[in-house]
Coordinates of C-alpha atoms in Angstrom, one line a residue:
M3 CA -30.8 -32.1 22.7
K4 CA -30.5 -35.8 23.5
R5 CA -27.0 -37.0 23.9
L6 CA -27.5 -40.2 22.0
A7 CA -29.1 -38.3 19.1
L8 CA -26.2 -35.8 19.3
Y9 CA -23.7 -38.7 19.1
L10 CA -25.4 -40.1 16.1
A11 CA -25.3 -36.7 14.4
I12 CA -21.6 -36.1 15.1
L13 CA -20.4 -39.7 14.8
P14 CA -18.8 -39.2 11.3
L15 CA -16.9 -36.2 12.5
L16 CA -15.8 -37.9 15.7
L17 CA -14.4 -40.9 13.8
A18 CA -12.5 -38.7 11.3
P19 CA -8.9 -37.5 12.1
V20 CA -30.6 -5.6 57.4
A21 CA -34.2 -5.3 59.3
A22 CA -36.1 -4.3 56.2
A23 CA -33.9 -6.6 54.2
Q24 CA -34.5 -9.3 56.8
Q25 CA -38.3 -9.0 56.5
Q26 CA -38.1 -9.1 52.7
V27 CA -36.1 -12.4 52.9
G28 CA -38.8 -13.7 55.2
I29 CA -41.5 -13.0 52.6
D30 CA -39.8 -15.5 50.3
I31 CA -39.0 -18.3 52.7
Y32 CA -41.5 -18.4 55.5
K33 CA -44.0 -20.4 53.5
N34 CA -44.5 -24.0 52.4
Q35 CA -42.5 -25.4 55.3
S36 CA -42.9 -28.8 57.0
A37 CA -45.2 -28.7 60.0
A38 CA -43.0 -31.4 61.6
A39 CA -39.8 -29.3 61.3
V40 CA -38.0 -27.6 64.2
K41 CA -39.3 -24.1 64.5
L42 CA -36.2 -21.9 64.5
A43 CA -35.8 -18.1 64.8
V44 CA -32.7 -16.6 63.1
P45 CA -32.5 -12.9 63.8
F46 CA -30.0 -10.7 61.8
P47 CA -26.5 -11.0 63.2
R48 CA -25.2 -8.6 65.8
L49 CA -22.5 -6.6 64.1
G50 CA -19.1 -5.3 65.2
S51 CA -18.5 -1.6 64.7
E52 CA -16.6 -2.3 61.5
V53 CA -19.2 -4.5 59.9
T54 CA -22.1 -3.1 57.9
P55 CA -25.5 -4.8 57.4
Q56 CA -25.1 -4.5 53.6
A57 CA -21.8 -6.5 53.8
L58 CA -23.6 -9.5 55.3
Q59 CA -27.2 -9.4 53.9
D60 CA -26.7 -10.9 50.4
P61 CA -23.6 -13.0 50.7
F62 CA -24.3 -14.4 54.2
Y63 CA -27.7 -13.9 55.8
A64 CA -30.0 -14.5 52.9
P65 CA -28.2 -17.7 51.8
L66 CA -28.2 -19.0 55.4
L67 CA -32.0 -18.5 55.6
R68 CA -32.5 -20.2 52.2
D69 CA -30.4 -23.1 53.3
L70 CA -32.3 -23.7 56.5
A71 CA -35.7 -23.3 54.8
F72 CA -34.7 -25.8 52.1
S73 CA -33.4 -28.3 54.6
D74 CA -36.9 -29.7 55.6
V75 CA -35.4 -29.9 59.1
F76 CA -36.3 -26.4 60.1
A77 CA -39.3 -24.1 59.8
L78 CA -38.2 -20.5 60.1
V79 CA -40.1 -18.2 62.5
A80 CA -40.1 -14.5 62.1
L81 CA -39.5 -12.4 65.2
P82 CA -41.1 -9.0 65.9
P83 CA -39.0 -6.1 64.6
N84 CA -37.1 -3.7 66.8
V85 CA -37.1 -6.1 69.8
A86 CA -34.1 -7.8 71.3
A87 CA -33.9 -11.4 70.2
T88 CA -34.1 -13.3 73.4
T89 CA -35.3 -16.9 74.1
V90 CA -38.4 -15.4 75.8
V91 CA -39.2 -13.4 72.6
A92 CA -38.5 -16.4 70.4
R93 CA -40.7 -18.6 72.5
R94 CA -43.6 -16.2 72.4
A95 CA -43.2 -16.0 68.6
G96 CA -43.7 -19.8 68.4
A97 CA -40.1 -20.8 68.0
Q98 CA -38.5 -23.9 69.6
G99 CA -34.9 -22.8 68.9
L100 CA -33.1 -19.5 68.6
L101 CA -29.9 -19.1 66.5
N102 CA -28.1 -16.0 67.6
L103 CA -25.3 -14.8 65.3
S104 CA -22.6 -12.2 65.6
A105 CA -20.1 -10.9 63.0
S106 CA -16.9 -9.0 63.4
L107 CA -13.7 -8.3 61.4
E108 CA -10.2 -9.4 62.4
S109 CA -7.2 -8.8 60.2
G110 CA -9.5 -8.7 57.1
Q111 CA -11.3 -11.9 58.0
Y112 CA -14.9 -12.3 59.2
I113 CA -15.4 -14.0 62.5
I114 CA -18.9 -15.4 62.7
E115 CA -20.1 -16.8 66.0
A116 CA -23.2 -19.0 66.1
R117 CA -25.1 -20.0 69.2
L118 CA -28.1 -22.2 69.2
Y119 CA -30.5 -22.1 72.2
D120 CA -33.4 -24.2 73.3
V121 CA -35.9 -21.6 74.1
A122 CA -37.9 -23.7 76.5
S123 CA -35.0 -24.3 78.8
N124 CA -32.9 -21.2 77.8
S125 CA -30.0 -23.5 77.4
L126 CA -27.1 -23.4 74.9
Q127 CA -27.2 -26.4 72.6
M128 CA -24.5 -25.6 70.2
G129 CA -21.9 -22.9 70.0
R130 CA -19.3 -22.6 67.2
R131 CA -16.9 -20.0 65.7
Y132 CA -16.3 -19.6 62.0
R133 CA -13.7 -17.6 60.2
G134 CA -13.3 -16.7 56.5
S135 CA -12.5 -14.0 54.0
P136 CA -15.2 -11.7 52.6
A137 CA -15.3 -13.9 49.5
A138 CA -16.0 -16.9 51.7
L139 CA -19.1 -15.5 53.4
T140 CA -21.6 -17.6 51.4
R141 CA -19.5 -20.8 52.1
L142 CA -19.6 -19.9 55.8
A143 CA -23.4 -19.6 55.6
H144 CA -23.6 -23.0 53.9
T145 CA -21.2 -24.5 56.6
I146 CA -23.3 -23.2 59.5
A147 CA -26.5 -24.6 57.9
N148 CA -24.8 -27.9 57.3
D149 CA -23.6 -28.1 61.0
L150 CA -27.1 -27.2 62.2
V151 CA -28.7 -29.9 60.0
Q152 CA -26.2 -32.5 61.2
Y153 CA -26.8 -31.5 64.8
F154 CA -30.5 -32.3 64.5
N155 CA -30.5 -34.9 61.7
G156 CA -27.2 -36.9 62.1
K157 CA -25.9 -36.0 58.7
P158 CA -25.2 -32.7 56.9
G159 CA -27.4 -31.0 54.4
L160 CA -26.6 -30.4 50.7
F161 CA -25.5 -26.9 51.1
L162 CA -21.8 -27.4 50.3
S163 CA -22.4 -29.7 47.4
Q164 CA -21.8 -28.4 43.9
I165 CA -23.3 -28.9 40.4
A166 CA -21.1 -29.1 37.3
F167 CA -22.7 -28.2 34.0
I168 CA -22.0 -27.0 30.5
S169 CA -22.8 -23.4 29.6
T170 CA -22.3 -21.0 26.7
R171 CA -22.6 -17.9 28.9
E172 CA -19.1 -16.6 28.1
G173 CA -18.2 -16.2 24.4
G174 CA -20.7 -18.8 23.2
H175 CA -18.4 -21.8 23.6
K176 CA -19.5 -24.8 25.6
E177 CA -17.4 -24.8 28.8
I178 CA -17.6 -26.4 32.2
Y179 CA -18.9 -24.3 35.1
L180 CA -19.6 -25.1 38.7
M181 CA -22.4 -23.7 40.9
D182 CA -23.6 -24.2 44.4
Y183 CA -26.7 -26.5 45.0
D184 CA -29.0 -23.4 44.8
G185 CA -27.5 -22.0 41.5
S186 CA -25.4 -19.4 43.2
N187 CA -21.6 -18.8 43.1
V188 CA -21.1 -19.8 39.4
R189 CA -17.5 -20.2 38.3
R190 CA -15.9 -21.4 35.1
I191 CA -13.2 -24.2 35.3
S192 CA -12.5 -25.1 31.6
F193 CA -11.1 -22.7 29.0
H194 CA -10.9 -24.7 25.8
N195 CA -12.9 -22.2 23.7
T196 CA -14.5 -25.1 21.8
I197 CA -17.1 -27.8 22.4
T198 CA -16.9 -29.4 25.8
L199 CA -19.3 -32.1 26.9
S200 CA -20.4 -34.5 29.7
P201 CA -18.7 -33.5 33.0
H202 CA -18.6 -36.2 35.7
W203 CA -17.3 -35.9 39.2
S204 CA -14.7 -38.2 40.8
P205 CA -15.9 -39.9 44.0
D206 CA -13.9 -37.5 46.2
D207 CA -15.3 -34.5 44.2
E208 CA -11.7 -33.3 43.6
R209 CA -11.6 -33.9 39.9
I210 CA -13.9 -33.9 36.9
V211 CA -13.6 -36.0 33.7
Y212 CA -15.1 -34.7 30.5
T213 CA -14.9 -34.7 26.7
S214 CA -13.4 -31.8 24.7
F215 CA -12.8 -31.1 21.0
V216 CA -9.8 -28.8 21.7
R217 CA -7.5 -30.9 19.4
G218 CA -10.2 -31.2 16.7
T219 CA -11.1 -34.7 17.9
S220 CA -13.0 -35.9 20.9
D221 CA -10.7 -36.6 23.8
L222 CA -11.1 -37.4 27.5
Y223 CA -9.7 -34.9 30.0
L224 CA -9.3 -34.7 33.8
V225 CA -9.3 -31.4 35.6
S226 CA -9.3 -30.4 39.2
R227 CA -12.5 -28.8 40.6
H228 CA -10.5 -25.6 40.9
G229 CA -9.7 -25.6 37.2
G230 CA -6.1 -26.6 37.3
G231 CA -4.0 -29.8 36.6
R232 CA -5.7 -30.6 33.3
V233 CA -4.6 -34.0 31.9
R234 CA -5.6 -35.7 28.6
L235 CA -6.3 -39.4 28.8
E236 CA -4.8 -41.4 25.9
T237 CA -7.3 -44.1 25.2
G238 CA -6.2 -45.4 21.8
V239 CA -9.7 -45.5 20.5
S240 CA -12.0 -42.9 18.8
L241 CA -15.1 -41.2 20.0
N242 CA -14.2 -40.8 23.7
I243 CA -17.5 -39.4 25.1
A244 CA -19.8 -39.8 28.1
P245 CA -17.2 -40.6 30.7
S246 CA -18.2 -41.8 34.2
F247 CA -16.0 -42.3 37.2
S248 CA -16.3 -45.6 39.1
P249 CA -17.2 -45.3 42.8
D250 CA -13.7 -46.2 43.9
G251 CA -12.2 -43.7 41.5
K252 CA -9.9 -46.2 39.8
D253 CA -11.7 -46.6 36.5
I254 CA -13.6 -44.5 34.0
A255 CA -16.3 -45.9 31.8
F256 CA -16.8 -44.2 28.5
V257 CA -18.1 -44.6 25.0
G258 CA -15.3 -45.4 22.5
S259 CA -15.2 -46.7 19.0
V260 CA -13.1 -49.0 16.9
A261 CA -14.0 -49.2 13.2
G262 CA -17.0 -47.0 13.7
N263 CA -19.0 -49.0 16.3
P264 CA -19.7 -47.2 19.6
D265 CA -19.2 -49.4 22.6
I266 CA -18.7 -49.1 26.3
Y267 CA -15.0 -49.2 27.5
L268 CA -13.2 -48.9 30.8
I269 CA -9.9 -47.2 31.3
G270 CA -7.9 -46.6 34.5
A271 CA -8.0 -43.1 35.8
D272 CA -4.3 -43.1 35.3
G273 CA -4.8 -43.7 31.5
R274 CA -3.8 -47.4 31.6
N275 CA -5.6 -50.8 31.3
L276 CA -8.1 -50.1 28.5
R277 CA -10.9 -52.8 28.4
R278 CA -13.9 -53.2 26.1
L279 CA -17.1 -54.2 27.8
T280 CA -19.7 -54.4 25.0
S281 CA -19.3 -55.9 21.5
A282 CA -22.8 -55.9 20.0
N283 CA -23.2 -54.6 16.5
T284 CA -25.4 -51.7 17.8
I285 CA -24.9 -48.3 19.4
E286 CA -24.0 -48.4 23.1
S287 CA -23.8 -45.1 25.1
T288 CA -24.1 -43.2 28.4
P289 CA -22.6 -45.6 30.9
S290 CA -23.3 -45.0 34.6
W291 CA -22.0 -46.9 37.6
S292 CA -24.0 -48.3 40.5
P293 CA -23.0 -47.1 43.9
T294 CA -21.3 -50.4 44.7
G295 CA -19.3 -50.4 41.5
R296 CA -20.6 -53.8 40.7
Q297 CA -23.0 -52.8 37.8
I298 CA -23.1 -50.3 35.0
A299 CA -26.3 -49.0 33.4
F300 CA -26.1 -47.9 29.8
T301 CA -28.2 -47.1 26.7
S302 CA -28.3 -49.5 23.8
S303 CA -30.1 -49.7 20.5
R304 CA -29.9 -53.5 20.5
S305 CA -33.7 -53.9 21.0
G306 CA -34.5 -51.7 18.0
T307 CA -34.9 -48.4 19.9
P308 CA -32.6 -46.8 22.6
Q309 CA -33.4 -48.5 25.9
I310 CA -31.7 -48.8 29.3
F311 CA -29.7 -52.0 30.1
V312 CA -27.7 -53.0 33.1
M313 CA -24.6 -55.2 33.1
D314 CA -22.1 -56.4 35.6
A315 CA -18.9 -54.3 35.7
E316 CA -17.1 -56.9 33.8
G317 CA -19.5 -56.6 30.8
T318 CA -21.4 -59.8 31.6
N319 CA -25.0 -60.5 32.6
V320 CA -26.6 -57.9 30.3
R321 CA -30.3 -57.3 30.9
R322 CA -32.8 -54.7 29.8
V323 CA -34.6 -52.7 32.5
S324 CA -36.6 -50.1 30.7
F325 CA -39.9 -51.1 29.1
E326 CA -41.9 -47.9 29.2
G327 CA -41.2 -45.0 26.9
E328 CA -40.5 -44.8 23.2
W329 CA -36.8 -43.8 23.6
N330 CA -34.8 -44.0 26.9
D331 CA -31.4 -42.7 27.6
D332 CA -29.1 -41.1 30.2
P333 CA -29.5 -43.6 33.1
V334 CA -28.1 -42.7 36.5
F335 CA -28.4 -44.8 39.7
S336 CA -29.6 -43.1 42.9
P337 CA -27.1 -42.9 45.7
A338 CA -28.8 -45.9 47.4
G339 CA -28.8 -47.9 44.2
D340 CA -32.4 -48.8 44.3
L341 CA -33.7 -46.3 41.7
L342 CA -32.7 -45.4 38.2
A343 CA -33.5 -41.9 36.8
Y344 CA -33.3 -41.5 33.0
T345 CA -34.6 -39.5 30.1
S346 CA -37.7 -41.1 28.6
R347 CA -39.7 -40.0 25.6
V348 CA -43.4 -40.0 26.4
N349 CA -46.0 -39.1 23.8
G350 CA -43.3 -37.5 21.7
R351 CA -41.8 -35.4 24.5
F352 CA -38.7 -36.1 26.7
Q353 CA -39.3 -36.4 30.4
I354 CA -37.5 -37.6 33.5
R355 CA -38.5 -41.1 34.5
V356 CA -37.6 -42.7 37.9
L357 CA -37.6 -46.5 37.9
N358 CA -37.7 -48.7 41.1
L359 CA -35.4 -51.5 40.1
A360 CA -36.9 -54.0 42.6
T361 CA -40.6 -53.5 41.7
Q362 CA -40.2 -52.2 38.1
E363 CA -42.6 -49.4 38.9
S364 CA -41.8 -46.1 37.4
S365 CA -43.0 -42.5 37.6
V366 CA -42.6 -39.5 35.3
I367 CA -41.6 -36.1 36.7
A368 CA -40.5 -32.8 35.3
G369 CA -43.3 -31.3 33.2
D370 CA -43.3 -28.8 30.4
G371 CA -40.9 -28.7 27.5
S372 CA -38.2 -31.3 26.9
N373 CA -36.5 -32.5 30.1
E374 CA -33.3 -34.5 29.9
Q375 CA -30.0 -35.7 31.5
P376 CA -30.9 -36.2 35.2
S377 CA -28.4 -36.3 38.0
W378 CA -29.1 -37.2 41.7
S379 CA -28.4 -35.1 44.8
P380 CA -26.0 -36.8 47.3
D381 CA -28.9 -37.6 49.6
G382 CA -31.1 -39.0 46.8
K383 CA -33.9 -36.6 47.5
Y384 CA -33.5 -34.3 44.5
I385 CA -32.7 -34.5 40.8
V386 CA -31.2 -31.8 38.6
F387 CA -31.9 -31.9 34.9
M388 CA -31.9 -29.7 31.8
S389 CA -35.1 -28.3 30.3
N390 CA -36.0 -26.0 27.4
R391 CA -39.4 -25.2 28.8
T392 CA -38.7 -21.4 28.6
G393 CA -37.4 -21.7 25.0
S394 CA -33.7 -22.0 25.9
W395 CA -31.9 -24.7 27.9
H396 CA -31.5 -24.2 31.6
I397 CA -30.8 -26.3 34.7
Y398 CA -33.6 -27.2 37.1
R399 CA -33.8 -28.9 40.4
I400 CA -36.8 -31.0 41.4
A401 CA -37.7 -33.3 44.3
V402 CA -38.0 -37.0 43.4
D403 CA -41.8 -36.8 44.1
G404 CA -42.1 -34.2 41.4
T405 CA -42.5 -31.2 43.8
A406 CA -40.3 -28.2 44.6
L407 CA -39.3 -27.4 41.0
T408 CA -36.6 -24.7 41.0
R409 CA -34.8 -23.1 38.1
L410 CA -31.0 -22.7 38.8
T411 CA -29.6 -21.0 35.8
S412 CA -30.6 -17.9 33.8
V413 CA -27.7 -16.9 31.5
G414 CA -26.7 -18.6 28.2
E415 CA -27.6 -22.1 27.2
N416 CA -27.0 -24.6 30.1
T417 CA -26.9 -28.3 29.8
A418 CA -25.5 -31.6 31.2
P419 CA -25.8 -31.0 34.9
E420 CA -23.9 -33.3 37.2
W421 CA -24.3 -33.1 41.0
S422 CA -21.3 -33.7 43.1
R423 CA -21.2 -37.0 45.1
R424 CA -20.3 -35.7 48.5
F425 CA -22.1 -33.4 50.9
E426 CA -19.0 -31.1 51.2

């Protein structure tokens, strides 16, 4: 379901008014790991008398192992069962590091203590204490993984990042949901009970701008990531689709229309200072800001078919950048600004194309089915996108080199993924 095609179709309407468990987890994650990664042993936590293994296995221990295995920083090493997890045991198993964990309950809150040891010197490298409610156990796991990655790598992992998307999983209406980077912890944040489209994060990840038809027309709304504080933006124009926050959070680019012609507009995030950036007698859509805020990529039909163009943020210096593919749409800059990912029709089928803006070289990734609407991870190593390869629309994650394809959703129809901009 291409966005530009959808806009064309609806344009007339829009313009009208424990041990066994530990071993099982290991089966899934102790493979396909980088040989250069730090070899880390992570035994199941030592438990206080009031904590059961079942309480920690699924919400805490399994997500922690998945995070560390996903990081590319660590290669997990399985320890022999029924043996105390010491640095000597870990070294004999081939580990370089040992992460010992303990869990206890205090006034209804979990206290997780994490101690990282260098097994060669038997020295403590990092020791931290974490506290959270039972509902926060998975977030605690993500936080510990982030801290470990930052300790070794200088910057955190992706584990606390979130993905916004549109889903029909409750009641059949298109609503906004959030999920963790791995597809877990899905929660709904919009309740319009109608068509909702195109969520996009603010640069601080505190708000999301989107389009809703709750009033019978397409309007722009802002909502907090917790689902509260909803505000409608009065633009004074029709259409109001495909909104995109500027990197400084002050402006929102979107597709608006006066007298039936879709163009790219800017409006302040406070609903003031509307400006029109394009004025060609063609369809302009899907604006996306560069990381510096100096450029905007967008789709235009001015060359005869939908293609990707880039212009300065003032609407000047417009130039075409896509020259491969029969139909190109949904451009998004990588976090470094050197790459553009977009939807490209190749031999009659939509795929994700990644273009190097300096060399003009591009590669096609994704694979089976129709693959559309890419969005970058905060570190620029992964892309999420929507695909109908199974017969219905779901969200997938893939590495930029085309490896590590992972399906993230399984319920309902799921579209328009948008990865948060920050690591936490």
